[in-house]
mmCIF file of C-alpha atoms (C1' of nucleotides) in Angstrom:
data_model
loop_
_atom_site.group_PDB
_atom_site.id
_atom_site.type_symbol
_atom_site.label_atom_id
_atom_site.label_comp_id
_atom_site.label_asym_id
_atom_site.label_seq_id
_atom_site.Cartn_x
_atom_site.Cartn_y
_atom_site.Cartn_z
ATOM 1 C CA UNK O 1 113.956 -32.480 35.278
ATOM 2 C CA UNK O 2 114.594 -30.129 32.269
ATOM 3 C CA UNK O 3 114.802 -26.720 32.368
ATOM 4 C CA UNK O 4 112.019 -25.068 31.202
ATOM 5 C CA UNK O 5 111.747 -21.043 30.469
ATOM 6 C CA UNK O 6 108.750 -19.356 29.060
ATOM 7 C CA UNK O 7 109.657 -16.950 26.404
ATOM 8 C CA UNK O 8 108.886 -13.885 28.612
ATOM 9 C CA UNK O 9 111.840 -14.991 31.279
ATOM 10 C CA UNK O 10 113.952 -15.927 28.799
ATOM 11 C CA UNK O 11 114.006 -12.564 27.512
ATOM 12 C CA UNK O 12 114.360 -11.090 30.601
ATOM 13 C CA UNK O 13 116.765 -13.168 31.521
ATOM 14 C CA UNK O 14 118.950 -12.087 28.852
ATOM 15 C CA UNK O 15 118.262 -8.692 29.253
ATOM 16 C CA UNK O 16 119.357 -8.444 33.029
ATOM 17 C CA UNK O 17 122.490 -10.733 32.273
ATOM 18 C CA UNK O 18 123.538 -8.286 29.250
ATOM 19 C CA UNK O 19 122.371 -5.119 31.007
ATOM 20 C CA UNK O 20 125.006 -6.250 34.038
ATOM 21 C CA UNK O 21 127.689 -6.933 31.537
ATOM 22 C CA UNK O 22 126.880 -3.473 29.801
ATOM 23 C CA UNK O 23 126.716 -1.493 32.899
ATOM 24 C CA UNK O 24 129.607 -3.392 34.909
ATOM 25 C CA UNK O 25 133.239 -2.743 34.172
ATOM 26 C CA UNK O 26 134.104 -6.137 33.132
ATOM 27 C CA UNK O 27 135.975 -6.814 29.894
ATOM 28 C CA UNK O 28 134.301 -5.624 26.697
ATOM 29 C CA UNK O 29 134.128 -8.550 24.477
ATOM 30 C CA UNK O 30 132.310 -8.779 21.136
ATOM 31 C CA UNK O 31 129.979 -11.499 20.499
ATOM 32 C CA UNK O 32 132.342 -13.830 18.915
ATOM 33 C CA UNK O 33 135.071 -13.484 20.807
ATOM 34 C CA UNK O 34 132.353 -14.794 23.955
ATOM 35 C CA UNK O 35 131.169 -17.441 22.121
ATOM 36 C CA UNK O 36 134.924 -18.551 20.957
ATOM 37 C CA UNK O 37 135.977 -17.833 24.306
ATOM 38 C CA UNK O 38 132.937 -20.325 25.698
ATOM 39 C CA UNK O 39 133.711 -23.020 23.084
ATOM 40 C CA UNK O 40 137.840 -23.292 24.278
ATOM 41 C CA UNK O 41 136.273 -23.754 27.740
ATOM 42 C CA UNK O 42 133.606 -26.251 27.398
ATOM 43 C CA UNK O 43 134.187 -28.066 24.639
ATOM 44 C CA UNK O 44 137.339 -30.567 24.592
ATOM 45 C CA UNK O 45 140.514 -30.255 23.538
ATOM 46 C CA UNK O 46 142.348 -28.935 21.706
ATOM 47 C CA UNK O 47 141.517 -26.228 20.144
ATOM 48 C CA UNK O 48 143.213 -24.743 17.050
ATOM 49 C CA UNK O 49 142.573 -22.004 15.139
ATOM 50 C CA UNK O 50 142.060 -23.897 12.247
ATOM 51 C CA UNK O 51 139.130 -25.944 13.820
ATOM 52 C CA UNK O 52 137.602 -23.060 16.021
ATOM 53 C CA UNK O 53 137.203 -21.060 12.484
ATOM 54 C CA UNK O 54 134.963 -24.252 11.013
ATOM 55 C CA UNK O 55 133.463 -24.658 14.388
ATOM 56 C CA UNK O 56 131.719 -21.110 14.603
ATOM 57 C CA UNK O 57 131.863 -20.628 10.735
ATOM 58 C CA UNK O 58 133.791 -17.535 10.423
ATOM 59 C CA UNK O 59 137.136 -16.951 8.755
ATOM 60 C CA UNK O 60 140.541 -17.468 9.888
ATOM 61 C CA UNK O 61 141.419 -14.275 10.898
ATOM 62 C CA UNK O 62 138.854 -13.599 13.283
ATOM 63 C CA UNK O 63 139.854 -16.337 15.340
ATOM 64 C CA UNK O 64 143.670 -14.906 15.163
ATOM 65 C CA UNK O 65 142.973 -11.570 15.967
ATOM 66 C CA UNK O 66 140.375 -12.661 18.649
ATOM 67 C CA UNK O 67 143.056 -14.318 20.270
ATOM 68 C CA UNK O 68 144.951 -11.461 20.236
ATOM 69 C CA UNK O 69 142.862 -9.583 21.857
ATOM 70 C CA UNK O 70 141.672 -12.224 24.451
ATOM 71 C CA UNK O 71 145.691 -12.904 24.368
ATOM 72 C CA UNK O 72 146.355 -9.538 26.063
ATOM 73 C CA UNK O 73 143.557 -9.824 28.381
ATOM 74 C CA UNK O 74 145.017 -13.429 29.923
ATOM 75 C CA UNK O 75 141.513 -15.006 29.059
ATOM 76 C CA UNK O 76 143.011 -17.501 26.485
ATOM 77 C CA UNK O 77 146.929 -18.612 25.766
ATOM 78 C CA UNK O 78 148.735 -19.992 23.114
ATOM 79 C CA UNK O 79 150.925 -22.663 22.567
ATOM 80 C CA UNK O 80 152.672 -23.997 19.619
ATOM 81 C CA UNK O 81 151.939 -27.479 19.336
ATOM 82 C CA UNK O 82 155.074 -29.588 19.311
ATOM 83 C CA UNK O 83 154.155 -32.852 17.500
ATOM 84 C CA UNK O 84 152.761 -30.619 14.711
ATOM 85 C CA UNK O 85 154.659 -26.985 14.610
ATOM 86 C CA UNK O 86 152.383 -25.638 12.312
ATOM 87 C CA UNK O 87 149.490 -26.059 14.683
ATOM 88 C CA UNK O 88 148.873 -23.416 17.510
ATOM 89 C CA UNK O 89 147.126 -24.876 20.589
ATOM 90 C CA UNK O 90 144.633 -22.577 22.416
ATOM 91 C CA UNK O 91 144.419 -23.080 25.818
ATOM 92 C CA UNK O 92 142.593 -21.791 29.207
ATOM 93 C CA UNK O 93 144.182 -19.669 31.334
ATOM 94 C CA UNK O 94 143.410 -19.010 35.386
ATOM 95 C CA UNK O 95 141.898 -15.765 34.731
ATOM 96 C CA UNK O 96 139.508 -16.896 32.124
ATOM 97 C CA UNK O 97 138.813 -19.282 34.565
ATOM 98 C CA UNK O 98 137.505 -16.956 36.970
ATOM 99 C CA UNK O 99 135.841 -14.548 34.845
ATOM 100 C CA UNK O 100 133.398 -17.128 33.381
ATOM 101 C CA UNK O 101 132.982 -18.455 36.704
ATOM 102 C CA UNK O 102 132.009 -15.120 37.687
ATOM 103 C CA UNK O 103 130.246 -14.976 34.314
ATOM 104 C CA UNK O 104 127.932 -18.231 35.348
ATOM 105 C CA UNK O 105 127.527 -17.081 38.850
ATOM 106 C CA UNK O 106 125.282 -13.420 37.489
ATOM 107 C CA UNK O 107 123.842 -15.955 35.415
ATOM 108 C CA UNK O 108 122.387 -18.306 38.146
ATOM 109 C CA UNK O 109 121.479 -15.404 40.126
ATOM 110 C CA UNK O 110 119.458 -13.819 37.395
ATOM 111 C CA UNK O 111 117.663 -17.058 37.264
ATOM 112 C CA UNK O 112 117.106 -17.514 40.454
ATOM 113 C CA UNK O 113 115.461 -14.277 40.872
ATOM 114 C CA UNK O 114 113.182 -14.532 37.495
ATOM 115 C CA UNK O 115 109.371 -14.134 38.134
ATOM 116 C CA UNK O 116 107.003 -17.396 37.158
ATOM 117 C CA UNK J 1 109.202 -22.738 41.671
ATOM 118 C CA UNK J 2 112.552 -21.097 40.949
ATOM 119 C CA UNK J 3 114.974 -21.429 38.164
ATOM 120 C CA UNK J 4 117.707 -23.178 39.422
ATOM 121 C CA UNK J 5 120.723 -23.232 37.182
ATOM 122 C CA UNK J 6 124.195 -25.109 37.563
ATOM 123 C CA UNK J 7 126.812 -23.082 36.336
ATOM 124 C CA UNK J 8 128.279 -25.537 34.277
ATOM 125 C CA UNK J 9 124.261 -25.049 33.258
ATOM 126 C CA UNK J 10 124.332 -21.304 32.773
ATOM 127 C CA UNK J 11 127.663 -21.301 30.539
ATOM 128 C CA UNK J 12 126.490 -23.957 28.459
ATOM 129 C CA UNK J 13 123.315 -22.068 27.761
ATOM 130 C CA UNK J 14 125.025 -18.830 26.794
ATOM 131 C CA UNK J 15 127.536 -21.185 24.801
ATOM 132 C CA UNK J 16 124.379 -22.661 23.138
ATOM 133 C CA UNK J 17 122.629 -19.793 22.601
ATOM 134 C CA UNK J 18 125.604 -17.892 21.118
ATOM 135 C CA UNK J 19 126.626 -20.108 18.421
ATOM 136 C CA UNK J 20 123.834 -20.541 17.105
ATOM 137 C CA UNK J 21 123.709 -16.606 16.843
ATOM 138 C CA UNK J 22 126.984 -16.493 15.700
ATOM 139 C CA UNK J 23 126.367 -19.002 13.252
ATOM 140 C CA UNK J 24 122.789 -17.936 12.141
ATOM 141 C CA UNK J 25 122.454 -15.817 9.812
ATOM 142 C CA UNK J 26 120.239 -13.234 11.552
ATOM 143 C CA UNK J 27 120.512 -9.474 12.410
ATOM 144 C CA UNK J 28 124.415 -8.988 13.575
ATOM 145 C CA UNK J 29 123.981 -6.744 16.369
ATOM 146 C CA UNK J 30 126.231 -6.121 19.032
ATOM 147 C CA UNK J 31 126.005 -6.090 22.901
ATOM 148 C CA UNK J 32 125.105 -2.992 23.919
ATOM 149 C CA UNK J 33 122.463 -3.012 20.947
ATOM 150 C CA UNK J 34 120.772 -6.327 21.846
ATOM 151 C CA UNK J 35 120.657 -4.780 25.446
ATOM 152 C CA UNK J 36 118.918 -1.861 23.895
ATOM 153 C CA UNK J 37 116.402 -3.692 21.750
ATOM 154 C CA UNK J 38 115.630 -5.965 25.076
ATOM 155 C CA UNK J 39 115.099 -2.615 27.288
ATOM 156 C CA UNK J 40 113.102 -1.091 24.900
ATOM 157 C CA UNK J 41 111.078 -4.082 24.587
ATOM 158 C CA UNK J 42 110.734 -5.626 28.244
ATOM 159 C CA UNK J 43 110.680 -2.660 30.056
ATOM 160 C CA UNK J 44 107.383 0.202 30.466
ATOM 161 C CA UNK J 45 107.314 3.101 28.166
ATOM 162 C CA UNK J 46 107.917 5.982 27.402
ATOM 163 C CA UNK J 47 111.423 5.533 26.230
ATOM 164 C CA UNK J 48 113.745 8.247 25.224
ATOM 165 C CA UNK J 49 117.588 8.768 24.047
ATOM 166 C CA UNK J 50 118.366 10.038 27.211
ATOM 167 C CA UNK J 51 116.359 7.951 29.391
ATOM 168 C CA UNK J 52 117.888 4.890 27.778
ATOM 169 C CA UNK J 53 121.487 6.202 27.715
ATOM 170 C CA UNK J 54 120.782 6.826 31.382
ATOM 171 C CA UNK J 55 119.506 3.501 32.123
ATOM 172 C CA UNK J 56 122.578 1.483 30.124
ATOM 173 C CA UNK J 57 125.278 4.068 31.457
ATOM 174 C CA UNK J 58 126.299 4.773 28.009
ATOM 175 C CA UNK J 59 126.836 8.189 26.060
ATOM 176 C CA UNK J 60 123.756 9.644 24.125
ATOM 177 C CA UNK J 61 125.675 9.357 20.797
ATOM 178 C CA UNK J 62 125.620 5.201 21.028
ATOM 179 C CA UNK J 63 121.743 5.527 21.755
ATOM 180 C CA UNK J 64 121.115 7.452 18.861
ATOM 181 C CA UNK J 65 123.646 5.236 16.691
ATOM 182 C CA UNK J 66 122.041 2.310 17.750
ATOM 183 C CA UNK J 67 118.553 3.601 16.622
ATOM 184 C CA UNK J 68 119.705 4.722 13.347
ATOM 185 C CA UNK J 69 121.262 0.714 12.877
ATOM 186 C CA UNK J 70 118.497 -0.992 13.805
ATOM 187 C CA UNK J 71 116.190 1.381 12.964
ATOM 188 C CA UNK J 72 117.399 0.462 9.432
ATOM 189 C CA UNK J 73 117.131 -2.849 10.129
ATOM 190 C CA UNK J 74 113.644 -1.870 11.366
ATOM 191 C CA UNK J 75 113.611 -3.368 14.506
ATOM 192 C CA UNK J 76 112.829 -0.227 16.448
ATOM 193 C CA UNK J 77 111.071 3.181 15.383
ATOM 194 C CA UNK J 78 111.505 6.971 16.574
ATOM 195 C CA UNK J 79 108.481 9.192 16.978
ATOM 196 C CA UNK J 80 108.610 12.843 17.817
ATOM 197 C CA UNK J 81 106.718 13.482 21.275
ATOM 198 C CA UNK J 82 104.155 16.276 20.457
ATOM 199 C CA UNK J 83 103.969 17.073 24.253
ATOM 200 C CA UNK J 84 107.826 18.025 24.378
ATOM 201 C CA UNK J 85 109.234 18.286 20.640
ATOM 202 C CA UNK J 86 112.599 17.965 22.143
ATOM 203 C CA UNK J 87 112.073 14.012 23.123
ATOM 204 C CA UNK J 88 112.277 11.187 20.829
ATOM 205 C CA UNK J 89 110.352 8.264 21.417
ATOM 206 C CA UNK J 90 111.568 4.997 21.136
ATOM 207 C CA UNK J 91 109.055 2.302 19.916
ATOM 208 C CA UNK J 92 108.686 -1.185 19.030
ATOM 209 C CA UNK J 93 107.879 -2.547 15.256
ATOM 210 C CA UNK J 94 106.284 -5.942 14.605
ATOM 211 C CA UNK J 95 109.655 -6.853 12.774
ATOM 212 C CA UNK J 96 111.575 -6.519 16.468
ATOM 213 C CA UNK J 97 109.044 -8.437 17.944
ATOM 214 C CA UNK J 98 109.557 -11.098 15.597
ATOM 215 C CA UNK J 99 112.931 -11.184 16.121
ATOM 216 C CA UNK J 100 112.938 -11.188 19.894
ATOM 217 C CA UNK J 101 109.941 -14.044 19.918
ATOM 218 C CA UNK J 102 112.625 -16.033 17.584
ATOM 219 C CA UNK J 103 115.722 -15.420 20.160
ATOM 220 C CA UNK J 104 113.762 -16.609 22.795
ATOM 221 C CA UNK J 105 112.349 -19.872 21.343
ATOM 222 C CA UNK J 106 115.918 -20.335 20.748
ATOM 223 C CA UNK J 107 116.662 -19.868 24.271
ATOM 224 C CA UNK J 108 114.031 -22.207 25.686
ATOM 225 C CA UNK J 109 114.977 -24.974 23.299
ATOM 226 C CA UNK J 110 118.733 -24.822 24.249
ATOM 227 C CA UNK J 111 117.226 -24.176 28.029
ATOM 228 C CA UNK J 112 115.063 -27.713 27.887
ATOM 229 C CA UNK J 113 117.846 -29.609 26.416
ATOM 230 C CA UNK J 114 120.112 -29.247 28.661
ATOM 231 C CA UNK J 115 122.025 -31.880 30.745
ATOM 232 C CA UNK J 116 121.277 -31.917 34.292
ATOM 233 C "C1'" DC Q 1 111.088 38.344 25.649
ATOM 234 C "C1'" DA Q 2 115.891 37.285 26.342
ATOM 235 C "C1'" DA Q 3 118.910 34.009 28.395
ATOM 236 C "C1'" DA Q 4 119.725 29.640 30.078
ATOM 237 C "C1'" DT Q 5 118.704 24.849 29.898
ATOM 238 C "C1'" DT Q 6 117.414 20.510 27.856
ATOM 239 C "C1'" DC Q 7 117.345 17.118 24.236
ATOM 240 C "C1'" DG Q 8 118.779 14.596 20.351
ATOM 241 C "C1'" DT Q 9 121.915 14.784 16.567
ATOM 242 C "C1'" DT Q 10 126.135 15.568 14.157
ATOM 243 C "C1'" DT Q 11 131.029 16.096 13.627
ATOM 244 C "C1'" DC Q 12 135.683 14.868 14.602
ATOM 245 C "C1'" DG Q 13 139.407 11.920 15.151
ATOM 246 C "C1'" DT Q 14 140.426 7.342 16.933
ATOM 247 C "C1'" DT Q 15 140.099 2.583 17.517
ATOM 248 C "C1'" DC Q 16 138.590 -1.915 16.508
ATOM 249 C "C1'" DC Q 17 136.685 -5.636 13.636
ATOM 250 C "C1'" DC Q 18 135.782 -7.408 9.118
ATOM 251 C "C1'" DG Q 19 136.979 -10.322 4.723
ATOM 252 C "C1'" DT Q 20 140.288 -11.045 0.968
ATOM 253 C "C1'" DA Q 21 144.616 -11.894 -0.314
ATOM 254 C "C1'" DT Q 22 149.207 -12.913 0.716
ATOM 255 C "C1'" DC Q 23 153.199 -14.447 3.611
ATOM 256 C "C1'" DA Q 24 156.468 -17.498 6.425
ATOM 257 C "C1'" DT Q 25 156.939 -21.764 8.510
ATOM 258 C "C1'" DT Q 26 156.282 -26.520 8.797
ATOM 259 C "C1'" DT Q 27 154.924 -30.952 7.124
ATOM 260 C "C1'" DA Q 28 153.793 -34.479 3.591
ATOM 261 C "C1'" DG Q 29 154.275 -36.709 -0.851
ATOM 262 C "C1'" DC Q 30 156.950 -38.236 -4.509
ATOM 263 C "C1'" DG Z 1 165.834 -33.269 -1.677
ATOM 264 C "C1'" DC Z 2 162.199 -30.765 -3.824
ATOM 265 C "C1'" DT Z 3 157.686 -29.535 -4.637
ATOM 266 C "C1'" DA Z 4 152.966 -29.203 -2.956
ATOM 267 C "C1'" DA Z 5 149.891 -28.647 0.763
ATOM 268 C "C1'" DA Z 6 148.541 -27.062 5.288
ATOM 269 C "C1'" DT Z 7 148.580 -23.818 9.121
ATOM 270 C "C1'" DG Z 8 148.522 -19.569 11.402
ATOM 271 C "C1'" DA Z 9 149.860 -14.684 11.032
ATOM 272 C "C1'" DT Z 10 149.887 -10.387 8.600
ATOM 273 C "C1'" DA Z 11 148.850 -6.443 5.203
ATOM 274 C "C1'" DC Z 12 145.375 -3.860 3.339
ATOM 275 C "C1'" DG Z 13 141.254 -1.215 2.470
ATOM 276 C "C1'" DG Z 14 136.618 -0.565 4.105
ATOM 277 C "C1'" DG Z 15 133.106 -0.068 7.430
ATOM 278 C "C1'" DA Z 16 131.223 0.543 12.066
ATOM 279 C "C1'" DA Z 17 131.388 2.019 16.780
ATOM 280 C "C1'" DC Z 18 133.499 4.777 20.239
ATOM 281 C "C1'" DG Z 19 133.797 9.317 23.465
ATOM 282 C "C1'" DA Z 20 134.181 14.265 23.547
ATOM 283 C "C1'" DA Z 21 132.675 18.307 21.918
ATOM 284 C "C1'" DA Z 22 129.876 21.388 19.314
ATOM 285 C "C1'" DC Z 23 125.428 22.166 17.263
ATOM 286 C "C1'" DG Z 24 120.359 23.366 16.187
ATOM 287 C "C1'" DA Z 25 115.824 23.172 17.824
ATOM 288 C "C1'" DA Z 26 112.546 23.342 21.543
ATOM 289 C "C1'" DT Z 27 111.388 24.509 26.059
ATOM 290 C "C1'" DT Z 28 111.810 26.570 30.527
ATOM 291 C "C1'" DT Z 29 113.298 30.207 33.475
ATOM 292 C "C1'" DG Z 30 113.911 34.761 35.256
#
DNA sequence: CAAATTCGTTTCGTTCCCGTATCATTTAGC
DNA sequence: GCTAAATGATACGGGAACGAAACGAATTTG
């Protein structure tokens, strides 16, 4: 059975889901670096910068510095990929495990508690 | 009935959801201003600077920032309150409500596609 | 009516993200 | 081997957002 969402609880939805994110203490990521961050763990490996960029159509760069940043946080790793060395393989870590588990779990609860 | 979500479900959505934000070409905003916008849109009036910075747990300054952005953009309006000339109320614009009625088709498609 | 309070804005200095252009390293082609 | 191409990282200048503090205007308090 699909899930179906009229437009009012999606909205609200998203609201109560951002307003937790805004209001809890939990790591302050942009929008792109979620949304890269969500494509390394659902989508199948691997990853490299390279294809992430044309995946989510923005530049190089972004996808460097956003795994610097998510780099330092222990959401993401890197490896150097050793068939290829000019490749960089991005990879999931424990922690970034946990925090979009935790992530999916305000998600589901938010849901749950939607009104018809 | 309830919406139940898996969380393979829930991240999926937000993956969804994201991209095609990310990869859109609408409105860039960021978190804490797409929590604003949503507050000011799902929630009852009157809404002011403070009230909202309250409500978010943010300083005033990124309330009033925010409205200038997307004020520009014209997705939300300011209006002196006559009653106290001190507040500034925040209000919605048929523009914002376009935009929001566009997110959240966008969320209900992603929502009725997805795997079970 | 003067002083204190409230409210939103502005200023200041800092930090972070952006895109363009360039760099070093590695691989591929001849 | 030597050049060309590919890959990711970096340098740079510009723009936006941040928190803390100070500010002007409006209102409330004593």
């Amino acid at each position: 059975m699909a899930i179906d969402l009229k437009a009012e609880q999606a909205l609200k939805l998203w609201h109560e889901v951002s307003t937790a994110m805004v209001h809890g203490n939990e790591p302050d990521l942009t929008q792109r670096q979620f949304t890269i961050l969500l494509t390394v763990y659902l989508e199948p490996p691997p990853h490299t910068v390279r294809g992430l960029a044309a995946r989510l159509n923005v530049t190089k760069p972004v996808i460097t510095r956003a795994l610097d940043t998510m780099g330092a946080m222990k959401l993401l790793k890197r490896r150097r990929d050793e068939r290829d060395r000019r490749n960089v393989i991005i990879q999931r870590t424990v922690e970034g495990s946990l925090f979009l588990e935790t992530f999916a779990d305000t998600v589901r609860t938010k849901a749950r508690e939607l009104p018809r």
